[in-house]
Amino acid sequence: MRGASQAKWVVAAVAVALAATACGSGGSSSGGSSNGAANAQGTFSYQSSEPQNPLQPANAMEVGGGRIVKALFKGLVDYDPSTGALRNQVADKIETTDAQNYTVTLKSGWTFHDGTPVTAKSFVDAWNWSANTKNNQINSDWFSDIQGFADVHPDEGDPTAETMSGLKVVDDTHFTIALTGPVSYFEYKLGYTAFSPLPEVFYSDPTKYGQSPIGNGPYKFVSWEHNKAVTVAAYDKYAGVDKPKNGGIVFKNYSQAEGAYKDLVSDNLDVLDQVDPSDLASYKTDLGDRAVDQAQGAIQSISFSLYADDWKPENLAKVRQGLSMAIDRDTITKTVLNGSRQPANSWVAPGAMGYKDNTCGEYCTYNPEKAKQLITEGGGVPGNKITVLYNADGGHKEWVDAVCNSIRQATGVECVGDPKPDFKSSRDLIKNKKVDGLMRTGWVQDYPLNANYLRDVFGTGAAANDAGYSSPAFDQLAAEADKATSVEKTAELYQQAEAQLAKDMPAIPLWYYKTTAGYSNNVQNVKYDSFGDPVFTQVEVKQK
């Protein structure tokens, strides 16, 4: 029987997985300790990029908008940055006996930044609106487990209902959730920002709201100067367990990662999310104990545009496998990336529950002769040339060039990088399925389970399925995994789904990320969680 005891076991198991992910090595992996007087009203700057979409909780998937939305909103639960354990925020408790029907009890005292209360209706209305296909939210499929999702988000045509039948408001502090079937890890999904509540004012003008959002998180919106910065300030009535130790954040846009690093070294930028490749060799010397080097629950891949005519033929799976074998991951991670990445041989990052070593098998092992053989058997690369689309503002040029050089030298296939000026530009092309070739597709976990790397990236129609991959075999295995009554069994069954990816190779795993970052002399107590995010609320601004 499932209940409170089973839920606690789930927390413990995934917490262990996250703790393993968060273990650091070298540098200042534990973050900066507080060693001086702090200014609780002081603000700090953070390296960021222009959000791809308006700042609505279900409309942010990339880090540029996602980290800002996470600062502005808080859902039922989140993850403790120190241990990785699931912890309640707006929820007082979430109860289930069958992993299919849930009763949610909210804490009282939570308010939106406009002073209005956060109620059960705030969640139910927000989820219904976000799931509705008419509202074009990028993360709408996160609600697909809920009964009635197909009515508000049909595969074709207009919705036949405005609300999902599986959501019911009981009173201001209680609502129920009915799923289409058991999902043993559903509570972990609830930590994703798409499940945030929305205030009543949102519905009067969602477009306007997306430019100046009102949330319920630790920070409230101040301004958005497009292509330059988003500024937020600490919310003094925030009711969460992670109250800010600072006065606010300036999410400062950079067109070049190298420029962000130079500003960090000169104390003109306070917190960096990743050191660019050209500075990896020197950043620990430059920053000393302000340098960060720790594991992260993230993977770098390059995906094929399987929706493009050139890549549709089934026999090209061998070509894709051959291209993967033509990439010398060991050499690239050791030289170009200066040991800051770990070569990948699976589609799931280590530390996530259900991670299995070497599910990619020989196809992720450098072997020029076998690479050429597979490409020939598959009929050859279309036009004997490939391009790799990437955003030029993210420090990717060096490794993309190295990957292309490896492919070219191993197989004779021409390969060139296809840089776009910024992250938003590249994501717009990828999201709108306008790529004819390969594309950079990194993934940072939303929750620490292999399902998040698999179903949410490779399931047919999934919002993050940039390749346009569709496999009945994979979808069936994923569906069976979702129906398991324990997280342990779910993770085991998803390993079978992952094995299908090795047969089809919709994306080539390259390497697992590490958080190689740092911070300025202006701040202290800077720590990073296993998602690679700075723990913004804990950053302290030093007294001048």
Coordinates of C-alpha atoms in Angstrom, one line a residue:
M1 CA 0.0 0.0 0.0
R2 CA 1.3 3.4 -0.9
G3 CA 1.1 6.3 1.5
A4 CA 3.2 8.5 3.7
S5 CA 5.9 5.9 4.4
Q6 CA 6.3 5.1 0.7
A7 CA 6.5 8.8 -0.1
K8 CA 9.3 9.2 2.4
W9 CA 11.2 6.3 0.9
V10 CA 11.0 8.0 -2.5
V11 CA 12.4 11.2 -1.0
A12 CA 15.3 9.3 0.6
A13 CA 16.1 7.4 -2.6
V14 CA 16.2 10.4 -4.9
A15 CA 17.9 12.5 -2.2
V16 CA 20.8 9.9 -2.3
A17 CA 21.0 10.2 -6.1
L18 CA 21.1 14.0 -5.9
A19 CA 23.6 14.0 -3.1
A20 CA 25.9 11.9 -5.3
T21 CA 25.4 14.4 -8.2
A22 CA 26.2 17.4 -6.0
C23 CA 29.5 16.0 -4.7
G24 CA 32.2 18.4 -5.8
S25 CA 35.9 17.9 -6.6
G26 CA 38.6 20.6 -6.6
G27 CA 38.1 24.3 -6.6
S28 CA 35.5 25.7 -4.2
S29 CA 32.8 23.1 -4.9
S30 CA 31.2 23.7 -1.5
G31 CA 30.6 27.3 -2.4
G32 CA 31.9 30.4 -0.6
S33 CA 31.5 30.6 3.1
S34 CA 30.3 33.8 4.9
N35 CA 33.4 35.5 6.1
G36 CA 32.4 39.1 6.4
A37 CA 29.6 41.5 7.1
A38 CA 26.7 41.2 4.6
N39 CA 24.4 43.9 3.3
A40 CA 20.9 42.3 3.3
Q41 CA 19.6 44.9 0.9
G42 CA 22.5 44.6 -1.5
T43 CA 21.9 43.4 -5.0
F44 CA 24.2 41.4 -7.2
S45 CA 24.6 40.6 -10.9
Y46 CA 24.4 37.2 -12.7
Q47 CA 25.4 36.1 -16.2
S48 CA 22.3 35.5 -18.2
S49 CA 20.7 35.6 -21.7
E50 CA 17.6 37.1 -23.2
P51 CA 14.6 34.9 -22.3
Q52 CA 13.2 33.1 -25.4
N53 CA 9.5 33.7 -24.4
P54 CA 7.4 36.0 -22.1
L55 CA 8.0 35.3 -18.4
Q56 CA 5.1 32.9 -17.8
P57 CA 5.7 29.8 -15.7
A58 CA 4.7 27.3 -18.3
N59 CA 6.5 29.1 -21.1
A60 CA 10.1 28.9 -20.0
M61 CA 12.2 25.9 -20.8
E62 CA 15.6 27.4 -21.5
V63 CA 17.9 28.7 -18.8
G64 CA 17.7 32.3 -19.8
G65 CA 14.0 32.5 -18.9
G66 CA 13.9 29.5 -16.7
R67 CA 16.1 30.8 -13.9
I68 CA 14.3 34.1 -13.8
V69 CA 10.9 32.3 -13.6
K70 CA 12.3 30.1 -10.8
A71 CA 13.2 33.3 -8.8
L72 CA 9.8 34.8 -9.3
F73 CA 7.6 31.8 -8.6
K74 CA 7.3 29.0 -6.1
G75 CA 5.2 25.9 -6.5
L76 CA 3.9 23.2 -4.2
V77 CA 7.4 21.7 -3.7
D78 CA 11.0 22.2 -4.6
Y79 CA 14.3 20.5 -4.0
D80 CA 16.6 21.3 -1.1
P81 CA 19.8 22.6 -2.7
S82 CA 22.1 21.0 -0.1
T83 CA 20.6 17.5 0.0
G84 CA 18.4 17.2 -3.1
A85 CA 15.5 16.0 -1.0
L86 CA 12.0 17.0 -2.0
R87 CA 10.7 19.7 0.3
N88 CA 7.3 21.3 0.7
Q89 CA 6.9 25.0 -0.1
V90 CA 3.3 26.2 -0.7
A91 CA 2.1 22.6 0.0
D92 CA 1.6 21.6 3.6
K93 CA 1.2 18.0 2.5
I94 CA 0.5 15.9 -0.7
E95 CA -1.2 12.6 0.0
T96 CA -1.9 9.5 -2.1
T97 CA -2.5 5.8 -1.6
D98 CA -2.3 4.7 -5.2
A99 CA 0.1 7.1 -7.0
Q100 CA -2.9 8.1 -9.2
N101 CA -5.2 10.2 -6.9
Y102 CA -3.7 13.0 -4.9
T103 CA -5.0 15.4 -2.2
V104 CA -3.1 18.6 -1.8
T105 CA -3.3 20.7 1.3
L106 CA -1.8 24.2 1.1
K107 CA -0.1 26.3 3.8
S108 CA -1.9 29.5 4.6
G109 CA -0.1 32.9 4.6
W110 CA 1.3 32.7 1.0
T111 CA 0.6 35.8 -1.1
F112 CA 1.4 36.9 -4.6
H113 CA 3.6 40.0 -5.1
D114 CA 0.4 42.1 -5.5
G115 CA -0.8 41.1 -2.0
T116 CA -3.5 38.7 -3.2
P117 CA -3.6 35.3 -1.5
V118 CA -2.3 32.1 -3.1
T119 CA -5.2 29.5 -3.0
A120 CA -6.1 26.2 -4.4
K121 CA -7.8 28.0 -7.2
S122 CA -4.6 29.8 -8.0
F123 CA -3.0 26.4 -8.9
V124 CA -6.0 24.7 -10.6
D125 CA -6.8 27.7 -12.8
A126 CA -3.1 28.1 -13.7
W127 CA -2.6 24.5 -14.7
N128 CA -5.8 24.5 -16.7
W129 CA -4.8 27.6 -18.6
S130 CA -1.2 26.4 -19.2
A131 CA -2.4 23.0 -20.5
N132 CA -4.9 24.5 -23.0
T133 CA -3.5 24.3 -26.5
K134 CA -5.0 27.7 -27.4
N135 CA -2.6 29.3 -25.0
N136 CA 0.5 28.0 -26.8
Q137 CA 2.6 27.3 -23.7
I138 CA 5.9 25.5 -24.4
N139 CA 5.6 23.3 -21.3
S140 CA 1.9 22.4 -21.8
D141 CA 2.7 18.7 -22.1
W142 CA 3.9 18.6 -18.5
F143 CA 0.2 18.3 -17.5
S144 CA -0.5 15.3 -19.8
D145 CA -0.7 12.9 -16.9
I146 CA -3.8 14.6 -15.5
Q147 CA -7.3 13.3 -16.4
G148 CA -8.9 15.5 -19.1
F149 CA -5.7 16.8 -20.6
A150 CA -6.7 15.5 -24.0
D151 CA -9.9 17.6 -23.8
V152 CA -8.0 20.9 -23.3
H153 CA -5.0 19.8 -25.5
P154 CA -6.2 17.5 -28.3
D155 CA -3.7 16.3 -30.9
E156 CA -5.7 18.0 -33.6
G157 CA -8.5 20.6 -33.6
D158 CA -9.8 22.9 -30.9
P159 CA -10.2 22.0 -27.2
T160 CA -13.5 20.5 -26.2
A161 CA -13.2 21.7 -22.7
E162 CA -11.7 24.6 -20.8
T163 CA -10.7 22.6 -17.7
M164 CA -9.2 19.2 -17.0
S165 CA -11.6 16.9 -15.3
G166 CA -8.8 15.6 -13.0
L167 CA -8.5 18.9 -11.1
K168 CA -11.0 19.8 -8.4
V169 CA -10.9 22.7 -6.0
V170 CA -12.2 21.6 -2.6
D171 CA -11.8 24.9 -0.7
D172 CA -9.1 27.6 -0.5
T173 CA -6.5 25.3 0.9
H174 CA -7.4 22.0 -0.6
F175 CA -7.6 20.5 -4.1
T176 CA -7.4 17.1 -5.7
I177 CA -5.5 15.7 -8.7
A178 CA -6.6 12.6 -10.6
L179 CA -4.2 11.2 -13.1
T180 CA -5.0 8.9 -16.1
G181 CA -2.9 6.2 -14.4
P182 CA -0.3 5.7 -11.7
V183 CA 2.8 7.9 -11.9
S184 CA 5.1 6.9 -9.1
Y185 CA 7.2 10.1 -9.4
F186 CA 4.5 12.6 -9.9
E187 CA 5.4 14.6 -6.8
Y188 CA 8.8 15.2 -8.2
K189 CA 7.4 16.6 -11.3
L190 CA 5.5 19.1 -9.2
G191 CA 8.8 20.8 -8.4
Y192 CA 9.0 22.1 -12.0
T193 CA 8.1 25.7 -12.6
A194 CA 5.3 24.9 -15.0
F195 CA 3.2 23.9 -12.0
S196 CA 3.4 27.3 -10.4
P197 CA 0.3 29.2 -9.3
L198 CA -0.9 32.4 -11.1
P199 CA -2.8 35.4 -9.7
E200 CA -6.2 36.5 -10.9
V201 CA -4.6 39.6 -12.7
F202 CA -2.8 37.2 -15.1
Y203 CA -6.0 36.2 -17.0
S204 CA -7.0 39.8 -17.9
D205 CA -3.9 40.2 -20.1
P206 CA -1.5 37.2 -20.2
T207 CA 0.6 38.9 -22.9
K208 CA 1.1 42.0 -20.9
Y209 CA 1.7 40.0 -17.8
G210 CA 4.5 38.1 -19.5
Q211 CA 6.5 41.3 -19.8
S212 CA 6.0 42.3 -16.1
P213 CA 5.0 39.1 -14.2
I214 CA 3.6 39.0 -10.7
G215 CA 4.6 35.8 -8.9
N216 CA 4.8 34.4 -5.4
G217 CA 8.4 33.5 -5.2
P218 CA 11.4 34.9 -3.2
Y219 CA 11.9 37.7 -5.7
K220 CA 9.5 40.2 -7.3
F221 CA 9.8 41.6 -10.8
V222 CA 11.3 45.1 -11.2
S223 CA 12.1 45.6 -14.9
W224 CA 13.0 44.0 -18.2
E225 CA 15.3 45.9 -20.5
H226 CA 15.1 43.6 -23.5
N227 CA 18.5 42.2 -24.7
K228 CA 20.2 43.8 -21.7
A229 CA 18.9 42.8 -18.3
V230 CA 16.0 41.6 -16.1
T231 CA 16.0 43.0 -12.5
V232 CA 14.2 41.5 -9.6
A233 CA 14.0 42.5 -5.9
A234 CA 13.6 40.4 -2.7
Y235 CA 10.0 40.0 -1.7
D236 CA 9.7 41.0 2.0
K237 CA 6.5 39.0 2.5
Y238 CA 7.8 35.8 1.0
A239 CA 6.5 32.8 3.0
G240 CA 8.9 30.1 1.8
V241 CA 11.6 28.3 3.7
D242 CA 14.3 29.9 1.5
K243 CA 14.1 33.6 2.3
P244 CA 16.6 35.8 0.4
K245 CA 19.7 36.9 2.2
N246 CA 20.2 39.7 -0.4
G247 CA 18.1 42.6 -1.8
G248 CA 17.8 41.4 -5.4
I249 CA 19.4 40.2 -8.7
V250 CA 20.3 41.8 -12.0
F251 CA 20.1 39.0 -14.7
K252 CA 22.7 40.6 -17.0
N253 CA 22.8 39.6 -20.7
Y254 CA 26.0 38.7 -22.4
S255 CA 26.5 38.1 -26.1
Q256 CA 29.9 36.4 -25.5
A257 CA 30.8 34.1 -22.6
E258 CA 34.4 35.3 -22.7
G259 CA 33.1 38.9 -22.0
A260 CA 31.2 37.6 -19.0
Y261 CA 34.3 36.0 -17.6
K262 CA 36.4 39.1 -18.0
D263 CA 33.7 41.1 -16.2
L264 CA 33.8 38.5 -13.4
V265 CA 37.5 38.7 -12.9
S266 CA 37.3 42.5 -12.8
D267 CA 34.4 42.4 -10.3
N268 CA 32.0 43.9 -12.8
L269 CA 29.9 40.7 -12.7
D270 CA 29.2 38.9 -9.5
V271 CA 28.0 35.3 -10.3
L272 CA 28.9 33.2 -13.3
D273 CA 27.1 30.1 -14.4
Q274 CA 29.8 28.5 -16.6
V275 CA 33.4 29.5 -17.5
D276 CA 33.9 29.7 -21.2
P277 CA 36.2 27.0 -22.8
S278 CA 39.1 29.5 -23.5
D279 CA 39.4 30.4 -19.8
L280 CA 39.0 26.9 -18.3
A281 CA 42.8 26.4 -18.0
S282 CA 43.3 29.5 -15.9
Y283 CA 40.1 30.2 -14.0
K284 CA 41.1 28.4 -10.8
T285 CA 44.3 30.4 -10.7
D286 CA 42.4 33.6 -11.5
L287 CA 39.7 33.1 -8.9
G288 CA 41.4 31.1 -6.2
D289 CA 38.9 29.9 -3.6
R290 CA 36.1 31.7 -5.6
A291 CA 36.4 29.1 -8.3
V292 CA 33.7 26.3 -8.4
D293 CA 34.2 22.8 -9.8
Q294 CA 31.5 20.3 -9.1
A295 CA 29.3 17.7 -10.7
Q296 CA 26.0 18.7 -12.4
G297 CA 22.9 16.8 -13.5
A298 CA 23.2 17.8 -17.1
I299 CA 24.3 16.4 -20.5
Q300 CA 25.5 17.9 -23.8
S301 CA 24.2 16.3 -27.0
I302 CA 23.8 17.1 -30.6
S303 CA 20.5 16.1 -32.2
F304 CA 19.5 15.3 -35.7
S305 CA 16.6 17.1 -37.4
L306 CA 14.7 13.9 -38.0
Y307 CA 11.7 15.9 -39.4
A308 CA 13.9 17.1 -42.3
D309 CA 13.6 15.1 -45.6
D310 CA 17.4 14.4 -45.6
W311 CA 17.2 12.6 -42.2
K312 CA 13.9 10.7 -42.4
P313 CA 15.0 7.4 -44.0
E314 CA 15.1 4.6 -41.4
N315 CA 18.4 3.2 -42.8
L316 CA 20.1 6.5 -41.7
A317 CA 20.2 5.2 -38.1
K318 CA 23.4 3.5 -39.1
V319 CA 24.7 6.8 -40.4
R320 CA 23.9 8.5 -37.2
Q321 CA 25.6 5.7 -35.2
G322 CA 28.6 6.1 -37.4
L323 CA 28.8 9.8 -36.9
S324 CA 28.7 9.2 -33.1
M325 CA 31.6 6.8 -33.3
A326 CA 33.6 9.4 -35.3
I327 CA 33.7 11.8 -32.3
D328 CA 36.8 11.5 -30.0
R329 CA 35.1 12.5 -26.8
D330 CA 38.1 11.6 -24.6
T331 CA 40.5 13.9 -26.4
I332 CA 38.0 16.8 -26.8
T333 CA 37.0 16.8 -23.1
K334 CA 40.7 16.6 -22.0
T335 CA 42.0 19.3 -24.3
V336 CA 39.4 21.7 -25.7
L337 CA 37.3 21.5 -22.5
N338 CA 40.3 21.2 -20.2
G339 CA 38.9 18.3 -18.2
S340 CA 35.7 20.2 -17.3
R341 CA 33.4 17.6 -18.8
Q342 CA 33.1 13.8 -18.6
P343 CA 32.7 11.8 -21.8
A344 CA 29.1 10.5 -22.1
N345 CA 28.1 7.0 -23.0
S346 CA 24.5 7.2 -22.0
W347 CA 21.6 9.7 -22.5
V348 CA 21.1 10.1 -18.7
A349 CA 23.6 12.0 -16.5
P350 CA 25.3 10.2 -13.5
G351 CA 23.6 10.9 -10.2
A352 CA 20.0 10.7 -11.5
M353 CA 18.1 7.7 -10.3
G354 CA 18.1 5.1 -13.0
Y355 CA 21.4 6.2 -14.6
K356 CA 23.0 3.2 -16.3
D357 CA 26.5 3.3 -17.5
N358 CA 27.2 2.7 -21.2
T359 CA 23.7 2.3 -22.6
C360 CA 25.1 3.8 -25.8
G361 CA 27.5 0.9 -26.1
E362 CA 30.1 0.9 -28.8
Y363 CA 28.4 3.8 -30.6
C364 CA 29.8 6.3 -28.1
T365 CA 33.3 4.8 -28.4
Y366 CA 35.7 6.5 -30.9
N367 CA 36.4 4.1 -33.7
P368 CA 37.1 5.7 -37.1
E369 CA 37.1 2.4 -39.1
K370 CA 33.7 1.3 -37.7
A371 CA 32.3 4.8 -38.1
K372 CA 33.1 4.8 -41.8
Q373 CA 31.7 1.3 -42.2
L374 CA 28.4 2.2 -40.6
I375 CA 28.0 5.4 -42.6
T376 CA 28.7 3.4 -45.8
E377 CA 26.2 0.6 -44.8
G378 CA 23.6 3.3 -44.1
G379 CA 23.9 4.8 -47.6
G380 CA 26.1 7.7 -46.6
V381 CA 25.6 11.2 -45.1
P382 CA 23.1 13.2 -47.3
G383 CA 25.3 15.4 -49.5
N384 CA 28.3 14.1 -47.6
K385 CA 28.1 17.3 -45.4
I386 CA 26.6 18.2 -42.1
T387 CA 26.2 21.4 -40.1
V388 CA 25.9 21.8 -36.4
L389 CA 23.7 24.7 -35.3
Y390 CA 24.7 26.4 -32.0
N391 CA 24.4 29.7 -30.2
A392 CA 27.5 31.8 -30.4
D393 CA 27.0 33.6 -27.1
G394 CA 27.4 30.4 -25.0
G395 CA 31.1 29.5 -25.5
H396 CA 30.3 26.6 -27.8
K397 CA 32.4 27.4 -30.9
E398 CA 35.6 25.6 -29.7
W399 CA 34.0 22.3 -29.0
V400 CA 31.7 22.4 -32.0
D401 CA 34.8 23.0 -34.2
A402 CA 36.5 20.1 -32.4
V403 CA 33.6 17.7 -33.0
C404 CA 33.5 18.7 -36.7
N405 CA 37.2 18.2 -37.0
S406 CA 37.0 14.8 -35.5
I407 CA 34.1 13.7 -37.8
R408 CA 35.9 15.1 -40.8
Q409 CA 39.2 13.4 -40.1
A410 CA 37.6 10.1 -39.1
T411 CA 35.2 9.7 -42.0
G412 CA 35.9 12.3 -44.7
V413 CA 32.4 13.8 -44.2
E414 CA 32.4 17.6 -44.3
C415 CA 31.3 19.1 -41.1
V416 CA 31.0 22.8 -40.2
G417 CA 29.5 24.8 -37.3
D418 CA 26.4 26.9 -37.9
P419 CA 26.6 29.7 -35.3
K420 CA 23.6 31.9 -34.5
P421 CA 24.1 35.2 -32.7
D422 CA 22.4 34.3 -29.4
F423 CA 20.6 31.6 -27.5
K424 CA 17.1 33.0 -28.3
S425 CA 17.8 33.0 -32.1
S426 CA 19.0 29.4 -32.0
R427 CA 16.2 28.2 -29.8
D428 CA 13.6 29.8 -32.1
L429 CA 14.9 28.0 -35.1
I430 CA 15.1 24.7 -33.2
K431 CA 11.6 25.1 -31.6
N432 CA 10.0 25.9 -35.0
K433 CA 11.7 22.9 -36.6
K434 CA 13.7 25.0 -39.1
V435 CA 17.0 23.1 -38.7
D436 CA 18.2 21.0 -41.6
G437 CA 21.1 19.1 -40.1
L438 CA 22.3 18.8 -36.5
M439 CA 21.9 21.1 -33.5
R440 CA 23.3 21.6 -30.0
T441 CA 20.8 20.3 -27.5
G442 CA 22.0 20.4 -23.9
W443 CA 19.7 19.2 -21.1
V444 CA 19.7 20.1 -17.4
Q445 CA 17.5 17.9 -15.3
D446 CA 14.2 19.2 -14.0
Y447 CA 14.0 16.4 -11.5
P448 CA 16.6 13.8 -10.6
L449 CA 15.2 10.7 -12.4
N450 CA 16.1 9.1 -15.7
A451 CA 12.5 9.6 -16.9
N452 CA 13.2 13.4 -17.2
Y453 CA 16.1 12.8 -19.5
L454 CA 14.1 10.3 -21.6
R455 CA 10.4 10.8 -21.7
D456 CA 10.6 14.6 -21.6
V457 CA 13.2 14.7 -24.3
F458 CA 12.5 11.8 -26.6
G459 CA 8.8 11.0 -26.2
T460 CA 6.7 11.6 -29.2
G461 CA 5.5 15.2 -29.1
A462 CA 7.4 16.1 -26.0
A463 CA 8.1 19.8 -25.7
A464 CA 11.8 19.3 -25.5
N465 CA 11.9 16.7 -28.4
D466 CA 13.9 19.0 -30.6
A467 CA 14.9 16.2 -33.0
G468 CA 11.3 15.3 -33.8
Y469 CA 12.0 11.7 -32.8
S470 CA 9.0 9.4 -32.8
S471 CA 9.4 5.7 -31.9
P472 CA 6.4 3.5 -31.0
A473 CA 8.8 1.1 -29.3
F474 CA 10.3 3.9 -27.1
D475 CA 6.9 5.4 -26.3
Q476 CA 5.5 2.0 -25.3
L477 CA 8.4 1.3 -23.0
A478 CA 8.1 4.7 -21.5
A479 CA 4.4 4.3 -20.9
E480 CA 5.0 0.9 -19.1
A481 CA 7.6 2.6 -16.9
D482 CA 5.2 5.4 -16.0
K483 CA 2.6 2.9 -14.8
A484 CA 5.0 1.3 -12.3
T485 CA 3.9 1.6 -8.6
S486 CA 7.4 2.5 -7.3
V487 CA 10.0 4.9 -8.4
E488 CA 12.6 2.1 -8.3
K489 CA 10.6 0.1 -10.8
T490 CA 10.0 3.1 -12.9
A491 CA 13.7 3.9 -13.2
E492 CA 14.4 0.2 -14.1
L493 CA 11.9 0.2 -16.9
Y494 CA 13.1 3.5 -18.3
Q495 CA 16.5 1.8 -18.8
Q496 CA 14.8 -0.4 -21.3
A497 CA 13.4 2.6 -23.1
E498 CA 16.9 4.2 -23.2
A499 CA 18.2 1.1 -24.9
Q500 CA 16.0 1.9 -27.9
L501 CA 17.8 5.2 -28.3
A502 CA 21.0 3.3 -29.1
K503 CA 19.2 1.6 -31.9
D504 CA 17.8 4.8 -33.4
M505 CA 20.4 7.4 -32.4
P506 CA 18.1 10.5 -32.6
A507 CA 20.8 12.4 -30.6
I508 CA 24.5 11.9 -30.0
P509 CA 25.5 12.0 -26.3
L510 CA 28.7 14.0 -26.0
W511 CA 29.6 14.6 -22.4
Y512 CA 28.2 15.2 -19.0
Y513 CA 28.5 18.8 -17.6
K514 CA 30.3 19.9 -14.5
T515 CA 29.6 23.3 -12.9
T516 CA 32.8 25.2 -13.6
A517 CA 31.9 28.6 -12.4
G518 CA 32.9 31.4 -10.0
Y519 CA 32.0 34.6 -8.3
S520 CA 33.4 38.1 -7.7
N521 CA 34.9 39.7 -4.6
N522 CA 31.6 41.5 -4.0
V523 CA 29.7 38.5 -2.8
Q524 CA 30.1 35.5 -0.5
N525 CA 28.2 32.3 0.5
V526 CA 27.8 31.4 -3.3
K527 CA 26.7 27.8 -3.8
Y528 CA 25.4 25.8 -6.7
D529 CA 22.9 23.0 -6.7
S530 CA 22.9 19.9 -8.8
F531 CA 21.0 21.6 -11.5
G532 CA 23.9 23.9 -12.0
D533 CA 21.9 26.9 -10.7
P534 CA 23.4 29.3 -8.1
V535 CA 21.4 29.2 -4.9
F536 CA 20.3 32.8 -5.5
T537 CA 18.5 33.3 -2.2
Q538 CA 21.6 32.4 -0.2
V539 CA 24.1 34.7 -1.9
E540 CA 25.3 37.5 0.4
V541 CA 26.5 40.9 -0.8
K542 CA 29.4 42.1 1.1
Q543 CA 29.3 45.4 2.9
K544 CA 31.2 48.1 1.2

